[in-house]
């Protein structure tokens, strides 16, 4: 199966997973509810892990096609950081969702009522999110610098064809580091959230992905690109 076909299947499955996440019991009131949330979070993170596993195999076969990403819309490609989403996007998403949910039930929170959702993050959770964001920014910058060095030496490819395989292997490693950071960010964010908050984060992340893709498809259709 080509990566293009895999992506379509994977994306369709993500939609079904989001339907399940949306229907999950929130807030959980029983032990069974907690078990369901844990199971759904595990299923979602495993789905992302499978994506990066297959992507890694595809990169070894043709890394340039992953950067070109013909299965993506023009809008999606314009937002890519090293053939995928920028890991620090996850933190902007958390802050946005937390702010929206806090404002929607600020009166209840001020009365001391706990909602348990992303609008009810504890000071400790905010501190860990901030620390993780700083660590992720440093990792992003280091990988970006590595790609810049690779690009600076790309002129060597034209004059030294014998080194082409080595240059391609280096690009595969850079992409692997970027994808590892993306997956690690998902896992670490989920780990510092409660199961209910993790479900809400995963729903928001997927809905952002769906929205960008839908908007991009509409724009490409209007321009006659599809």
PDB file of N, CA, C and O in Angstrom, residues 59-116:
ATOM      1  N   UNK A  59       9.619   6.868   4.481  1.00  0.00           N
ATOM      2  CA  UNK A  59      10.736   7.805   4.327  1.00  0.00           C
ATOM      3  C   UNK A  59      11.973   7.093   3.809  1.00  0.00           C
ATOM      4  O   UNK A  59      12.737   7.651   3.011  1.00  0.00           O
ATOM      5  N   UNK A  60      12.194   5.866   4.231  1.00  0.00           N
ATOM      6  CA  UNK A  60      13.362   5.111   3.776  1.00  0.00           C
ATOM      7  C   UNK A  60      13.241   4.754   2.297  1.00  0.00           C
ATOM      8  O   UNK A  60      14.249   4.566   1.618  1.00  0.00           O
ATOM      9  N   UNK A  61      12.016   4.685   1.820  1.00  0.00           N
ATOM     10  CA  UNK A  61      11.780   4.363   0.409  1.00  0.00           C
ATOM     11  C   UNK A  61      11.845   5.605  -0.471  1.00  0.00           C
ATOM     12  O   UNK A  61      12.440   5.586  -1.556  1.00  0.00           O
ATOM     13  N   UNK A  62      11.214   6.709  -0.004  1.00  0.00           N
ATOM     14  CA  UNK A  62      11.199   7.947  -0.804  1.00  0.00           C
ATOM     15  C   UNK A  62      10.908   9.125   0.121  1.00  0.00           C
ATOM     16  O   UNK A  62       9.764   9.545   0.276  1.00  0.00           O
ATOM     17  N   UNK A  63      11.955   9.671   0.729  1.00  0.00           N
ATOM     18  CA  UNK A  63      11.772  10.743   1.695  1.00  0.00           C
ATOM     19  C   UNK A  63      11.266  12.024   1.041  1.00  0.00           C
ATOM     20  O   UNK A  63      10.517  12.796   1.649  1.00  0.00           O
ATOM     21  N   UNK A  64      11.631  12.245  -0.228  1.00  0.00           N
ATOM     22  CA  UNK A  64      11.233  13.489  -0.889  1.00  0.00           C
ATOM     23  C   UNK A  64       9.718  13.558  -1.091  1.00  0.00           C
ATOM     24  O   UNK A  64       9.133  14.640  -1.067  1.00  0.00           O
ATOM     25  N   UNK A  65       9.078  12.411  -1.297  1.00  0.00           N
ATOM     26  CA  UNK A  65       7.630  12.414  -1.487  1.00  0.00           C
ATOM     27  C   UNK A  65       6.917  12.845  -0.207  1.00  0.00           C
ATOM     28  O   UNK A  65       5.839  13.451  -0.256  1.00  0.00           O
ATOM     29  N   UNK A  66       7.521  12.547   0.952  1.00  0.00           N
ATOM     30  CA  UNK A  66       6.912  12.949   2.219  1.00  0.00           C
ATOM     31  C   UNK A  66       7.005  14.455   2.419  1.00  0.00           C
ATOM     32  O   UNK A  66       6.110  15.075   2.995  1.00  0.00           O
ATOM     33  N   UNK A  67       8.077  15.056   1.939  1.00  0.00           N
ATOM     34  CA  UNK A  67       8.181  16.513   2.007  1.00  0.00           C
ATOM     35  C   UNK A  67       7.233  17.160   1.000  1.00  0.00           C
ATOM     36  O   UNK A  67       6.651  18.211   1.273  1.00  0.00           O
ATOM     37  N   UNK A  68       7.062  16.545  -0.169  1.00  0.00           N
ATOM     38  CA  UNK A  68       6.143  17.082  -1.182  1.00  0.00           C
ATOM     39  C   UNK A  68       4.698  16.893  -0.756  1.00  0.00           C
ATOM     40  O   UNK A  68       3.840  17.727  -1.055  1.00  0.00           O
ATOM     41  N   UNK A  69       4.416  15.775  -0.059  1.00  0.00           N
ATOM     42  CA  UNK A  69       3.087  15.477   0.499  1.00  0.00           C
ATOM     43  C   UNK A  69       1.949  15.751  -0.482  1.00  0.00           C
ATOM     44  O   UNK A  69       1.089  16.601  -0.224  1.00  0.00           O
ATOM     45  N   UNK A  70       1.909  15.043  -1.626  1.00  0.00           N
ATOM     46  CA  UNK A  70       0.856  15.296  -2.611  1.00  0.00           C
ATOM     47  C   UNK A  70      -0.550  14.965  -2.107  1.00  0.00           C
ATOM     48  O   UNK A  70      -1.532  15.400  -2.710  1.00  0.00           O
ATOM     49  N   UNK A  71      -0.657  14.203  -1.016  1.00  0.00           N
ATOM     50  CA  UNK A  71      -1.961  13.860  -0.443  1.00  0.00           C
ATOM     51  C   UNK A  71      -2.516  15.005   0.417  1.00  0.00           C
ATOM     52  O   UNK A  71      -3.656  14.973   0.827  1.00  0.00           O
ATOM     53  N   UNK A  72      -1.688  16.016   0.664  1.00  0.00           N
ATOM     54  CA  UNK A  72      -2.112  17.155   1.474  1.00  0.00           C
ATOM     55  C   UNK A  72      -2.579  18.297   0.585  1.00  0.00           C
ATOM     56  O   UNK A  72      -2.247  18.366  -0.599  1.00  0.00           O
ATOM     57  N   UNK A  73      -3.345  19.215   1.169  1.00  0.00           N
ATOM     58  CA  UNK A  73      -3.776  20.401   0.434  1.00  0.00           C
ATOM     59  C   UNK A  73      -2.657  21.441   0.443  1.00  0.00           C
ATOM     60  O   UNK A  73      -1.700  21.347   1.219  1.00  0.00           O
ATOM     61  N   UNK A  74      -2.799  22.450  -0.399  1.00  0.00           N
ATOM     62  CA  UNK A  74      -1.803  23.528  -0.441  1.00  0.00           C
ATOM     63  C   UNK A  74      -1.707  24.226   0.909  1.00  0.00           C
ATOM     64  O   UNK A  74      -0.612  24.593   1.361  1.00  0.00           O
ATOM     65  N   UNK A  75      -2.848  24.421   1.560  1.00  0.00           N
ATOM     66  CA  UNK A  75      -2.855  25.065   2.867  1.00  0.00           C
ATOM     67  C   UNK A  75      -2.112  24.216   3.894  1.00  0.00           C
ATOM     68  O   UNK A  75      -1.286  24.744   4.668  1.00  0.00           O
ATOM     69  N   UNK A  76      -2.367  22.924   3.909  1.00  0.00           N
ATOM     70  CA  UNK A  76      -1.681  22.046   4.850  1.00  0.00           C
ATOM     71  C   UNK A  76      -0.175  22.085   4.635  1.00  0.00           C
ATOM     72  O   UNK A  76       0.601  22.172   5.601  1.00  0.00           O
ATOM     73  N   UNK A  77       0.243  22.034   3.380  1.00  0.00           N
ATOM     74  CA  UNK A  77       1.682  22.052   3.099  1.00  0.00           C
ATOM     75  C   UNK A  77       2.322  23.369   3.520  1.00  0.00           C
ATOM     76  O   UNK A  77       3.481  23.401   3.950  1.00  0.00           O
ATOM     77  N   UNK A  78       1.569  24.458   3.407  1.00  0.00           N
ATOM     78  CA  UNK A  78       2.122  25.759   3.791  1.00  0.00           C
ATOM     79  C   UNK A  78       2.361  25.846   5.297  1.00  0.00           C
ATOM     80  O   UNK A  78       3.171  26.667   5.754  1.00  0.00           O
ATOM     81  N   UNK A  79       1.671  25.018   6.062  1.00  0.00           N
ATOM     82  CA  UNK A  79       1.795  25.026   7.518  1.00  0.00           C
ATOM     83  C   UNK A  79       2.780  23.978   8.028  1.00  0.00           C
ATOM     84  O   UNK A  79       3.042  23.906   9.231  1.00  0.00           O
ATOM     85  N   UNK A  80       3.313  23.166   7.131  1.00  0.00           N
ATOM     86  CA  UNK A  80       4.199  22.085   7.544  1.00  0.00           C
ATOM     87  C   UNK A  80       5.533  22.599   8.087  1.00  0.00           C
ATOM     88  O   UNK A  80       6.090  23.578   7.606  1.00  0.00           O
ATOM     89  N   UNK A  81       6.023  21.898   9.080  1.00  0.00           N
ATOM     90  CA  UNK A  81       7.380  22.068   9.587  1.00  0.00           C
ATOM     91  C   UNK A  81       8.060  20.704   9.455  1.00  0.00           C
ATOM     92  O   UNK A  81       7.696  19.746  10.130  1.00  0.00           O
ATOM     93  N   UNK A  82       8.982  20.584   8.546  1.00  0.00           N
ATOM     94  CA  UNK A  82       9.689  19.326   8.273  1.00  0.00           C
ATOM     95  C   UNK A  82       8.686  18.190   8.052  1.00  0.00           C
ATOM     96  O   UNK A  82       8.629  17.198   8.778  1.00  0.00           O
ATOM     97  N   UNK A  83       7.849  18.388   7.028  1.00  0.00           N
ATOM     98  CA  UNK A  83       6.906  17.359   6.557  1.00  0.00           C
ATOM     99  C   UNK A  83       5.877  16.952   7.606  1.00  0.00           C
ATOM    100  O   UNK A  83       5.473  15.788   7.679  1.00  0.00           O
ATOM    101  N   UNK A  84       5.430  17.906   8.387  1.00  0.00           N
ATOM    102  CA  UNK A  84       4.388  17.604   9.374  1.00  0.00           C
ATOM    103  C   UNK A  84       4.069  18.820  10.223  1.00  0.00           C
ATOM    104  O   UNK A  84       4.587  19.917   9.999  1.00  0.00           O
ATOM    105  N   UNK A  85       3.216  18.607  11.220  1.00  0.00           N
ATOM    106  CA  UNK A  85       2.812  19.721  12.073  1.00  0.00           C
ATOM    107  C   UNK A  85       3.925  20.083  13.056  1.00  0.00           C
ATOM    108  O   UNK A  85       4.734  19.249  13.449  1.00  0.00           O
ATOM    109  N   UNK A  86       3.965  21.337  13.447  1.00  0.00           N
ATOM    110  CA  UNK A  86       4.982  21.819  14.386  1.00  0.00           C
ATOM    111  C   UNK A  86       4.587  21.381  15.802  1.00  0.00           C
ATOM    112  O   UNK A  86       3.473  21.680  16.263  1.00  0.00           O
ATOM    113  N   UNK A  87       5.445  20.684  16.524  1.00  0.00           N
ATOM    114  CA  UNK A  87       5.088  20.162  17.848  1.00  0.00           C
ATOM    115  C   UNK A  87       4.565  21.203  18.832  1.00  0.00           C
ATOM    116  O   UNK A  87       3.656  20.917  19.622  1.00  0.00           O
ATOM    117  N   UNK A  88       5.126  22.413  18.803  1.00  0.00           N
ATOM    118  CA  UNK A  88       4.682  23.433  19.749  1.00  0.00           C
ATOM    119  C   UNK A  88       3.238  23.882  19.500  1.00  0.00           C
ATOM    120  O   UNK A  88       2.648  24.559  20.350  1.00  0.00           O
ATOM    121  N   UNK A  89       2.657  23.473  18.388  1.00  0.00           N
ATOM    122  CA  UNK A  89       1.236  23.757  18.146  1.00  0.00           C
ATOM    123  C   UNK A  89       0.381  23.159  19.253  1.00  0.00           C
ATOM    124  O   UNK A  89      -0.661  23.723  19.614  1.00  0.00           O
ATOM    125  N   UNK A  90       0.817  22.037  19.796  1.00  0.00           N
ATOM    126  CA  UNK A  90       0.051  21.362  20.848  1.00  0.00           C
ATOM    127  C   UNK A  90      -0.156  22.273  22.054  1.00  0.00           C
ATOM    128  O   UNK A  90      -1.236  22.271  22.667  1.00  0.00           O
ATOM    129  N   UNK A  91       0.831  23.068  22.384  1.00  0.00           N
ATOM    130  CA  UNK A  91       0.733  23.921  23.569  1.00  0.00           C
ATOM    131  C   UNK A  91      -0.169  25.123  23.318  1.00  0.00           C
ATOM    132  O   UNK A  91      -0.929  25.525  24.202  1.00  0.00           O
ATOM    133  N   UNK A  92      -0.111  25.674  22.112  1.00  0.00           N
ATOM    134  CA  UNK A  92      -1.035  26.749  21.765  1.00  0.00           C
ATOM    135  C   UNK A  92      -2.476  26.243  21.831  1.00  0.00           C
ATOM    136  O   UNK A  92      -3.382  26.965  22.265  1.00  0.00           O
ATOM    137  N   UNK A  93      -2.655  25.001  21.428  1.00  0.00           N
ATOM    138  CA  UNK A  93      -3.985  24.399  21.450  1.00  0.00           C
ATOM    139  C   UNK A  93      -4.484  24.234  22.890  1.00  0.00           C
ATOM    140  O   UNK A  93      -5.644  24.527  23.190  1.00  0.00           O
ATOM    141  N   UNK A  94      -3.609  23.774  23.770  1.00  0.00           N
ATOM    142  CA  UNK A  94      -3.992  23.607  25.170  1.00  0.00           C
ATOM    143  C   UNK A  94      -4.374  24.947  25.791  1.00  0.00           C
ATOM    144  O   UNK A  94      -5.411  25.069  26.469  1.00  0.00           O
ATOM    145  N   UNK A  95      -3.546  25.962  25.577  1.00  0.00           N
ATOM    146  CA  UNK A  95      -3.834  27.277  26.158  1.00  0.00           C
ATOM    147  C   UNK A  95      -5.146  27.837  25.622  1.00  0.00           C
ATOM    148  O   UNK A  95      -5.941  28.425  26.375  1.00  0.00           O
ATOM    149  N   UNK A  96      -5.393  27.668  24.329  1.00  0.00           N
ATOM    150  CA  UNK A  96      -6.628  28.180  23.727  1.00  0.00           C
ATOM    151  C   UNK A  96      -7.846  27.462  24.275  1.00  0.00           C
ATOM    152  O   UNK A  96      -8.833  28.094  24.689  1.00  0.00           O
ATOM    153  N   UNK A  97      -7.790  26.125  24.286  1.00  0.00           N
ATOM    154  CA  UNK A  97      -8.920  25.342  24.788  1.00  0.00           C
ATOM    155  C   UNK A  97      -9.163  25.617  26.269  1.00  0.00           C
ATOM    156  O   UNK A  97     -10.310  25.723  26.709  1.00  0.00           O
ATOM    157  N   UNK A  98      -8.087  25.744  27.036  1.00  0.00           N
ATOM    158  CA  UNK A  98      -8.228  26.012  28.468  1.00  0.00           C
ATOM    159  C   UNK A  98      -8.899  27.350  28.703  1.00  0.00           C
ATOM    160  O   UNK A  98      -9.793  27.482  29.553  1.00  0.00           O
ATOM    161  N   UNK A  99      -8.491  28.360  27.928  1.00  0.00           N
ATOM    162  CA  UNK A  99      -9.064  29.696  28.075  1.00  0.00           C
ATOM    163  C   UNK A  99     -10.547  29.718  27.722  1.00  0.00           C
ATOM    164  O   UNK A  99     -11.365  30.290  28.441  1.00  0.00           O
ATOM    165  N   UNK A 100     -10.884  29.058  26.609  1.00  0.00           N
ATOM    166  CA  UNK A 100     -12.281  29.032  26.162  1.00  0.00           C
ATOM    167  C   UNK A 100     -13.164  28.347  27.196  1.00  0.00           C
ATOM    168  O   UNK A 100     -14.243  28.836  27.555  1.00  0.00           O
ATOM    169  N   UNK A 101     -12.704  27.195  27.698  1.00  0.00           N
ATOM    170  CA  UNK A 101     -13.513  26.434  28.658  1.00  0.00           C
ATOM    171  C   UNK A 101     -13.589  27.148  30.007  1.00  0.00           C
ATOM    172  O   UNK A 101     -14.627  27.110  30.676  1.00  0.00           O
ATOM    173  N   UNK A 102     -12.497  27.804  30.417  1.00  0.00           N
ATOM    174  CA  UNK A 102     -12.511  28.538  31.680  1.00  0.00           C
ATOM    175  C   UNK A 102     -13.540  29.660  31.624  1.00  0.00           C
ATOM    176  O   UNK A 102     -14.320  29.852  32.559  1.00  0.00           O
ATOM    177  N   UNK A 103     -13.533  30.404  30.519  1.00  0.00           N
ATOM    178  CA  UNK A 103     -14.457  31.531  30.382  1.00  0.00           C
ATOM    179  C   UNK A 103     -15.912  31.062  30.335  1.00  0.00           C
ATOM    180  O   UNK A 103     -16.804  31.773  30.794  1.00  0.00           O
ATOM    181  N   UNK A 104     -16.140  29.851  29.792  1.00  0.00           N
ATOM    182  CA  UNK A 104     -17.524  29.373  29.649  1.00  0.00           C
ATOM    183  C   UNK A 104     -18.153  28.994  30.987  1.00  0.00           C
ATOM    184  O   UNK A 104     -19.377  29.012  31.124  1.00  0.00           O
ATOM    185  N   UNK A 105     -17.339  28.641  31.987  1.00  0.00           N
ATOM    186  CA  UNK A 105     -17.919  28.335  33.306  1.00  0.00           C
ATOM    187  C   UNK A 105     -17.093  28.947  34.433  1.00  0.00           C
ATOM    188  O   UNK A 105     -16.822  28.317  35.456  1.00  0.00           O
ATOM    189  N   UNK A 106     -16.673  30.201  34.216  1.00  0.00           N
ATOM    190  CA  UNK A 106     -15.863  30.896  35.207  1.00  0.00           C
ATOM    191  C   UNK A 106     -16.618  31.080  36.524  1.00  0.00           C
ATOM    192  O   UNK A 106     -16.025  31.012  37.615  1.00  0.00           O
ATOM    193  N   UNK A 107     -17.929  31.288  36.452  1.00  0.00           N
ATOM    194  CA  UNK A 107     -18.717  31.497  37.675  1.00  0.00           C
ATOM    195  C   UNK A 107     -18.674  30.255  38.553  1.00  0.00           C
ATOM    196  O   UNK A 107     -18.473  30.341  39.776  1.00  0.00           O
ATOM    197  N   UNK A 108     -18.857  29.089  37.942  1.00  0.00           N
ATOM    198  CA  UNK A 108     -18.811  27.844  38.702  1.00  0.00           C
ATOM    199  C   UNK A 108     -17.446  27.628  39.334  1.00  0.00           C
ATOM    200  O   UNK A 108     -17.331  27.198  40.489  1.00  0.00           O
ATOM    201  N   UNK A 109     -16.395  27.924  38.579  1.00  0.00           N
ATOM    202  CA  UNK A 109     -15.033  27.733  39.086  1.00  0.00           C
ATOM    203  C   UNK A 109     -14.767  28.660  40.261  1.00  0.00           C
ATOM    204  O   UNK A 109     -14.170  28.263  41.266  1.00  0.00           O
ATOM    205  N   UNK A 110     -15.231  29.915  40.156  1.00  0.00           N
ATOM    206  CA  UNK A 110     -15.032  30.869  41.242  1.00  0.00           C
ATOM    207  C   UNK A 110     -15.805  30.457  42.487  1.00  0.00           C
ATOM    208  O   UNK A 110     -15.429  30.826  43.612  1.00  0.00           O
ATOM    209  N   UNK A 111     -16.855  29.678  42.305  1.00  0.00           N
ATOM    210  CA  UNK A 111     -17.622  29.168  43.447  1.00  0.00           C
ATOM    211  C   UNK A 111     -16.985  27.920  44.060  1.00  0.00           C
ATOM    212  O   UNK A 111     -17.479  27.390  45.043  1.00  0.00           O
ATOM    213  N   UNK A 112     -15.895  27.503  43.445  1.00  0.00           N
ATOM    214  CA  UNK A 112     -15.205  26.343  43.988  1.00  0.00           C
ATOM    215  C   UNK A 112     -15.622  25.028  43.376  1.00  0.00           C
ATOM    216  O   UNK A 112     -15.165  23.960  43.819  1.00  0.00           O
ATOM    217  N   UNK A 113     -16.476  25.070  42.354  1.00  0.00           N
ATOM    218  CA  UNK A 113     -16.912  23.848  41.695  1.00  0.00           C
ATOM    219  C   UNK A 113     -15.874  23.421  40.675  1.00  0.00           C
ATOM    220  O   UNK A 113     -15.405  24.223  39.874  1.00  0.00           O
ATOM    221  N   UNK A 114     -15.485  22.168  40.692  1.00  0.00           N
ATOM    222  CA  UNK A 114     -14.486  21.648  39.771  1.00  0.00           C
ATOM    223  C   UNK A 114     -15.172  21.033  38.555  1.00  0.00           C
ATOM    224  O   UNK A 114     -16.099  20.232  38.694  1.00  0.00           O
ATOM    225  N   UNK A 115     -14.698  21.411  37.380  1.00  0.00           N
ATOM    226  CA  UNK A 115     -15.274  20.862  36.146  1.00  0.00           C
ATOM    227  C   UNK A 115     -14.468  19.673  35.636  1.00  0.00           C
ATOM    228  O   UNK A 115     -14.986  18.832  34.924  1.00  0.00           O
ATOM    229  N   UNK A 116     -13.172  19.651  35.971  1.00  0.00           N
ATOM    230  CA  UNK A 116     -12.333  18.529  35.566  1.00  0.00           C
ATOM    231  C   UNK A 116     -11.901  18.568  34.112  1.00  0.00           C
ATOM    232  O   UNK A 116     -11.204  17.664  33.654  1.00  0.00           O
TER     233      UNK A 116
END
